[in-house]
């Protein structure tokens, strides 16, 4: 839990709550602080990535005629021509859109004043359109999940082209339906290899898959 949530900026208080809600595990404030601090010390490059993306996003909103790079130049940020959207160009060429963005000065949980980007969207709890505050960790999650989606759909195209008709997708799974031949093991190996074959823009990304063959879908 600390690796998954910590990768997107989860703090000690949220980590403590997550342990309770998801694992019915009570941990002390001290242990939660130690766990988050240990994660951020070990994975300092991820912490720097949060700051890198957040800085580029804030700069793009404040300077709407300019384009700013993040993630080593792989993700670009700028405002749309009509100034209604902040746009992030992903490595695949696809775009992320944030409606009616603005920059304001807010306070961190520890009381420090800090610039933050706010955009309009549907509140996940109230299901009403309202201003949504974002930050480096959450923006990193947006980028990461979007890139993962693009890699998944590239793999989908690969397996379809190879003769494996995909009938549905569940999260990070592709499910294809074929007449199971005697060489089922080879077919499964071929399917997973083609699913992991990366497009040029994703070269070097560590991607792996495993699978199974059966008469019915199962988790």
Short mmCIF file of N, CA, C and O in Angstrom, two decimals, residues 141-217:
data_model
loop_
_atom_site.label_atom_id
_atom_site.label_comp_id
_atom_site.label_asym_id
_atom_site.label_seq_id
_atom_site.Cartn_x
_atom_site.Cartn_y
_atom_site.Cartn_z
N UNK A 141 -0.19 10.79 -11.21
CA UNK A 141 -1.11 9.67 -11.37
C UNK A 141 -1.86 9.78 -12.69
O UNK A 141 -2.04 8.79 -13.42
N UNK A 142 -2.34 10.98 -13.01
CA UNK A 142 -3.06 11.18 -14.28
C UNK A 142 -2.19 10.77 -15.46
O UNK A 142 -2.64 10.05 -16.36
N UNK A 143 -0.95 11.24 -15.47
CA UNK A 143 -0.04 10.94 -16.57
C UNK A 143 0.27 9.44 -16.62
O UNK A 143 0.22 8.80 -17.68
N UNK A 144 0.59 8.87 -15.46
CA UNK A 144 0.97 7.46 -15.41
C UNK A 144 -0.16 6.56 -15.88
O UNK A 144 0.05 5.64 -16.69
N UNK A 145 -1.37 6.80 -15.39
CA UNK A 145 -2.50 5.97 -15.77
C UNK A 145 -2.86 6.15 -17.25
O UNK A 145 -3.26 5.19 -17.93
N UNK A 146 -2.70 7.36 -17.75
CA UNK A 146 -2.98 7.60 -19.17
C UNK A 146 -1.97 6.88 -20.06
O UNK A 146 -2.34 6.29 -21.08
N UNK A 147 -0.70 6.92 -19.68
CA UNK A 147 0.33 6.21 -20.45
C UNK A 147 0.08 4.70 -20.39
O UNK A 147 0.22 3.99 -21.40
N UNK A 148 -0.29 4.19 -19.21
CA UNK A 148 -0.60 2.77 -19.08
C UNK A 148 -1.76 2.37 -19.99
O UNK A 148 -1.73 1.30 -20.62
N UNK A 149 -2.76 3.24 -20.08
CA UNK A 149 -3.89 2.97 -20.97
C UNK A 149 -3.43 2.91 -22.43
O UNK A 149 -3.84 2.03 -23.19
N UNK A 150 -2.56 3.82 -22.82
CA UNK A 150 -2.09 3.85 -24.20
C UNK A 150 -1.28 2.60 -24.53
O UNK A 150 -1.36 2.06 -25.64
N UNK A 151 -0.46 2.13 -23.59
CA UNK A 151 0.31 0.91 -23.80
C UNK A 151 -0.64 -0.29 -23.91
O UNK A 151 -0.46 -1.18 -24.76
N UNK A 152 -1.65 -0.33 -23.04
CA UNK A 152 -2.63 -1.42 -23.08
C UNK A 152 -3.34 -1.48 -24.43
O UNK A 152 -3.49 -2.55 -25.03
N UNK A 153 -3.75 -0.32 -24.94
CA UNK A 153 -4.47 -0.33 -26.21
C UNK A 153 -3.56 -0.63 -27.39
O UNK A 153 -4.01 -1.17 -28.40
N UNK A 154 -2.27 -0.31 -27.28
CA UNK A 154 -1.32 -0.73 -28.31
C UNK A 154 -1.20 -2.24 -28.31
O UNK A 154 -1.16 -2.89 -29.38
N UNK A 155 -1.16 -2.85 -27.11
CA UNK A 155 -1.12 -4.30 -27.01
C UNK A 155 -2.39 -4.93 -27.55
O UNK A 155 -2.35 -5.99 -28.19
N UNK A 156 -3.51 -4.29 -27.31
CA UNK A 156 -4.80 -4.77 -27.84
C UNK A 156 -4.74 -4.84 -29.36
O UNK A 156 -5.15 -5.85 -29.97
N UNK A 157 -4.23 -3.79 -29.98
CA UNK A 157 -4.13 -3.78 -31.45
C UNK A 157 -3.20 -4.89 -31.93
O UNK A 157 -3.48 -5.55 -32.94
N UNK A 158 -2.12 -5.14 -31.19
CA UNK A 158 -1.17 -6.20 -31.58
C UNK A 158 -1.83 -7.57 -31.58
O UNK A 158 -1.65 -8.36 -32.52
N UNK A 159 -2.55 -7.90 -30.51
CA UNK A 159 -3.13 -9.24 -30.43
C UNK A 159 -4.28 -9.41 -31.41
O UNK A 159 -4.48 -10.50 -31.97
N UNK A 160 -5.05 -8.36 -31.65
CA UNK A 160 -6.11 -8.45 -32.65
C UNK A 160 -5.52 -8.72 -34.03
O UNK A 160 -6.04 -9.55 -34.79
N UNK A 161 -4.45 -8.01 -34.35
CA UNK A 161 -3.80 -8.20 -35.66
C UNK A 161 -3.26 -9.61 -35.81
O UNK A 161 -3.20 -10.15 -36.92
N UNK A 162 -2.87 -10.22 -34.69
CA UNK A 162 -2.30 -11.57 -34.72
C UNK A 162 -3.38 -12.65 -34.72
O UNK A 162 -3.04 -13.85 -34.72
N UNK A 163 -4.65 -12.26 -34.70
CA UNK A 163 -5.72 -13.25 -34.79
C UNK A 163 -6.34 -13.66 -33.47
O UNK A 163 -6.99 -14.70 -33.38
N UNK A 164 -6.18 -12.83 -32.44
CA UNK A 164 -6.79 -13.09 -31.13
C UNK A 164 -7.89 -12.06 -30.90
O UNK A 164 -7.61 -10.95 -30.44
N UNK A 165 -9.14 -12.37 -31.21
CA UNK A 165 -10.21 -11.37 -31.06
C UNK A 165 -10.50 -11.08 -29.59
O UNK A 165 -10.91 -11.96 -28.84
N UNK A 166 -10.27 -9.84 -29.19
CA UNK A 166 -10.51 -9.43 -27.81
C UNK A 166 -12.00 -9.16 -27.65
O UNK A 166 -12.58 -8.36 -28.38
N UNK A 167 -12.62 -9.83 -26.65
CA UNK A 167 -14.06 -9.67 -26.45
C UNK A 167 -14.37 -8.70 -25.31
O UNK A 167 -15.45 -8.14 -25.26
N UNK A 168 -13.43 -8.50 -24.38
CA UNK A 168 -13.60 -7.45 -23.38
C UNK A 168 -12.29 -7.24 -22.63
O UNK A 168 -11.34 -8.02 -22.77
N UNK A 169 -12.26 -6.16 -21.85
CA UNK A 169 -11.09 -5.78 -21.06
C UNK A 169 -11.54 -5.53 -19.64
O UNK A 169 -12.61 -4.96 -19.41
N UNK A 170 -10.74 -5.99 -18.67
CA UNK A 170 -11.02 -5.75 -17.26
C UNK A 170 -9.76 -5.13 -16.64
O UNK A 170 -8.75 -5.80 -16.48
N UNK A 171 -9.83 -3.84 -16.32
CA UNK A 171 -8.69 -3.12 -15.74
C UNK A 171 -7.45 -3.31 -16.62
O UNK A 171 -7.38 -2.77 -17.71
N UNK A 172 -6.49 -4.11 -16.17
CA UNK A 172 -5.25 -4.30 -16.95
C UNK A 172 -5.23 -5.66 -17.63
O UNK A 172 -4.16 -6.17 -17.97
N UNK A 173 -6.39 -6.26 -17.87
CA UNK A 173 -6.48 -7.55 -18.53
C UNK A 173 -7.13 -7.43 -19.90
O UNK A 173 -8.09 -6.67 -20.08
N UNK A 174 -6.65 -8.22 -20.85
CA UNK A 174 -7.31 -8.40 -22.13
C UNK A 174 -7.82 -9.84 -22.19
O UNK A 174 -7.11 -10.77 -21.83
N UNK A 175 -9.06 -10.00 -22.65
CA UNK A 175 -9.65 -11.33 -22.73
C UNK A 175 -10.03 -11.60 -24.19
O UNK A 175 -10.82 -10.86 -24.78
N UNK A 176 -9.42 -12.64 -24.76
CA UNK A 176 -9.70 -13.02 -26.14
C UNK A 176 -10.37 -14.40 -26.16
O UNK A 176 -10.13 -15.24 -25.30
N UNK A 177 -11.22 -14.62 -27.17
CA UNK A 177 -11.94 -15.88 -27.29
C UNK A 177 -11.53 -16.57 -28.59
O UNK A 177 -11.71 -16.03 -29.68
N UNK A 178 -10.97 -17.78 -28.45
CA UNK A 178 -10.57 -18.58 -29.61
C UNK A 178 -10.88 -20.05 -29.31
O UNK A 178 -11.13 -20.41 -28.16
N UNK A 179 -10.87 -20.87 -30.33
CA UNK A 179 -10.94 -22.31 -30.13
C UNK A 179 -9.59 -22.75 -29.57
O UNK A 179 -8.56 -22.56 -30.22
N UNK A 180 -9.59 -23.31 -28.37
CA UNK A 180 -8.33 -23.65 -27.72
C UNK A 180 -7.68 -24.82 -28.45
O UNK A 180 -8.22 -25.93 -28.47
N UNK A 181 -6.54 -24.61 -29.06
CA UNK A 181 -5.87 -25.67 -29.81
C UNK A 181 -5.00 -26.53 -28.89
O UNK A 181 -4.87 -26.27 -27.70
N UNK A 182 -4.39 -27.56 -29.50
CA UNK A 182 -3.50 -28.41 -28.71
C UNK A 182 -2.27 -27.66 -28.24
O UNK A 182 -1.68 -28.00 -27.22
N UNK A 183 -1.89 -26.65 -28.99
CA UNK A 183 -0.70 -25.86 -28.62
C UNK A 183 -1.10 -24.64 -27.78
O UNK A 183 -0.60 -23.53 -27.98
N UNK A 184 -2.00 -24.86 -26.82
CA UNK A 184 -2.52 -23.75 -26.01
C UNK A 184 -1.41 -23.01 -25.28
O UNK A 184 -1.45 -21.78 -25.17
N UNK A 185 -0.42 -23.72 -24.76
CA UNK A 185 0.66 -23.07 -24.03
C UNK A 185 1.43 -22.12 -24.94
O UNK A 185 1.79 -21.00 -24.54
N UNK A 186 1.70 -22.56 -26.17
CA UNK A 186 2.42 -21.70 -27.11
C UNK A 186 1.57 -20.48 -27.47
O UNK A 186 2.08 -19.37 -27.55
N UNK A 187 0.26 -20.71 -27.65
CA UNK A 187 -0.63 -19.61 -27.99
C UNK A 187 -0.65 -18.56 -26.88
O UNK A 187 -0.64 -17.36 -27.14
N UNK A 188 -0.69 -19.02 -25.64
CA UNK A 188 -0.70 -18.09 -24.52
C UNK A 188 0.60 -17.29 -24.48
O UNK A 188 0.59 -16.08 -24.25
N UNK A 189 1.72 -17.96 -24.71
CA UNK A 189 3.01 -17.27 -24.74
C UNK A 189 3.03 -16.24 -25.86
O UNK A 189 3.49 -15.10 -25.68
N UNK A 190 2.51 -16.60 -27.01
CA UNK A 190 2.48 -15.69 -28.16
C UNK A 190 1.58 -14.49 -27.85
O UNK A 190 1.92 -13.34 -28.15
N UNK A 191 0.44 -14.76 -27.22
CA UNK A 191 -0.51 -13.70 -26.88
C UNK A 191 0.13 -12.69 -25.93
O UNK A 191 0.06 -11.47 -26.17
N UNK A 192 0.76 -13.16 -24.85
CA UNK A 192 1.34 -12.24 -23.87
C UNK A 192 2.53 -11.48 -24.45
O UNK A 192 2.74 -10.31 -24.12
N UNK A 193 3.31 -12.14 -25.31
CA UNK A 193 4.43 -11.44 -25.94
C UNK A 193 3.94 -10.31 -26.83
O UNK A 193 4.50 -9.21 -26.81
N UNK A 194 2.90 -10.57 -27.59
CA UNK A 194 2.38 -9.53 -28.48
C UNK A 194 1.67 -8.44 -27.68
O UNK A 194 1.70 -7.26 -28.04
N UNK A 195 1.06 -8.81 -26.56
CA UNK A 195 0.42 -7.82 -25.70
C UNK A 195 1.45 -6.85 -25.13
O UNK A 195 1.17 -5.66 -24.92
N UNK A 196 2.68 -7.35 -24.91
CA UNK A 196 3.74 -6.53 -24.30
C UNK A 196 4.65 -5.87 -25.33
O UNK A 196 5.58 -5.15 -24.94
N UNK A 197 4.42 -6.12 -26.62
CA UNK A 197 5.24 -5.49 -27.65
C UNK A 197 4.95 -3.99 -27.66
O UNK A 197 3.81 -3.57 -27.86
N UNK A 198 5.96 -3.19 -27.43
CA UNK A 198 5.76 -1.77 -27.20
C UNK A 198 5.82 -0.95 -28.48
O UNK A 198 6.62 -1.23 -29.37
N UNK A 199 4.99 0.09 -28.57
CA UNK A 199 5.13 1.03 -29.68
C UNK A 199 6.43 1.82 -29.52
O UNK A 199 7.02 1.85 -28.44
N UNK A 200 6.87 2.45 -30.58
CA UNK A 200 8.16 3.15 -30.57
C UNK A 200 8.23 4.20 -29.48
O UNK A 200 9.26 4.37 -28.82
N UNK A 201 7.13 4.90 -29.24
CA UNK A 201 7.16 5.98 -28.24
C UNK A 201 7.35 5.47 -26.82
O UNK A 201 7.73 6.22 -25.92
N UNK A 202 7.09 4.17 -26.59
CA UNK A 202 7.21 3.59 -25.25
C UNK A 202 8.43 2.70 -25.11
O UNK A 202 8.54 1.96 -24.13
N UNK A 203 9.35 2.77 -26.06
CA UNK A 203 10.53 1.89 -26.04
C UNK A 203 11.26 2.00 -24.70
O UNK A 203 11.51 3.10 -24.20
N UNK A 204 11.61 0.85 -24.14
CA UNK A 204 12.35 0.82 -22.88
C UNK A 204 11.49 0.76 -21.64
O UNK A 204 12.00 0.54 -20.54
N UNK A 205 10.17 0.91 -21.79
CA UNK A 205 9.28 0.86 -20.62
C UNK A 205 9.19 -0.59 -20.13
O UNK A 205 8.96 -1.51 -20.93
N UNK A 206 9.41 -0.84 -18.85
CA UNK A 206 9.38 -2.22 -18.34
C UNK A 206 7.95 -2.74 -18.24
O UNK A 206 7.20 -2.38 -17.33
N UNK A 207 7.54 -3.57 -19.19
CA UNK A 207 6.19 -4.11 -19.23
C UNK A 207 6.26 -5.63 -19.30
O UNK A 207 7.03 -6.19 -20.08
N UNK A 208 5.45 -6.30 -18.49
CA UNK A 208 5.37 -7.76 -18.50
C UNK A 208 3.93 -8.18 -18.32
O UNK A 208 3.09 -7.39 -17.85
N UNK A 209 3.61 -9.41 -18.70
CA UNK A 209 2.25 -9.92 -18.55
C UNK A 209 2.30 -11.42 -18.31
O UNK A 209 3.25 -12.11 -18.68
N UNK A 210 1.26 -11.90 -17.67
CA UNK A 210 1.06 -13.34 -17.52
C UNK A 210 -0.41 -13.62 -17.77
O UNK A 210 -1.25 -12.71 -17.69
N UNK A 211 -0.74 -14.86 -18.06
CA UNK A 211 -2.13 -15.15 -18.40
C UNK A 211 -2.49 -16.60 -18.14
O UNK A 211 -1.73 -17.36 -17.53
N UNK A 212 -3.64 -16.99 -18.63
CA UNK A 212 -4.15 -18.33 -18.44
C UNK A 212 -5.11 -18.67 -19.58
O UNK A 212 -5.59 -17.78 -20.29
N UNK A 213 -5.37 -19.96 -19.74
CA UNK A 213 -6.32 -20.45 -20.75
C UNK A 213 -7.42 -21.21 -20.02
O UNK A 213 -7.13 -22.05 -19.16
N UNK A 214 -8.67 -20.91 -20.33
CA UNK A 214 -9.78 -21.60 -19.67
C UNK A 214 -11.05 -21.45 -20.45
O UNK A 214 -11.13 -20.66 -21.40
N UNK A 215 -12.06 -22.23 -20.07
CA UNK A 215 -13.34 -22.20 -20.76
C UNK A 215 -14.19 -21.00 -20.35
O UNK A 215 -15.06 -20.57 -21.10
N UNK A 216 -13.94 -20.48 -19.12
CA UNK A 216 -14.71 -19.36 -18.60
C UNK A 216 -13.77 -18.31 -18.02
O UNK A 216 -12.68 -18.64 -17.55
N UNK A 217 -14.24 -17.07 -18.02
CA UNK A 217 -13.43 -16.00 -17.43
C UNK A 217 -13.42 -16.15 -15.92
O UNK A 217 -14.40 -16.51 -15.29
#
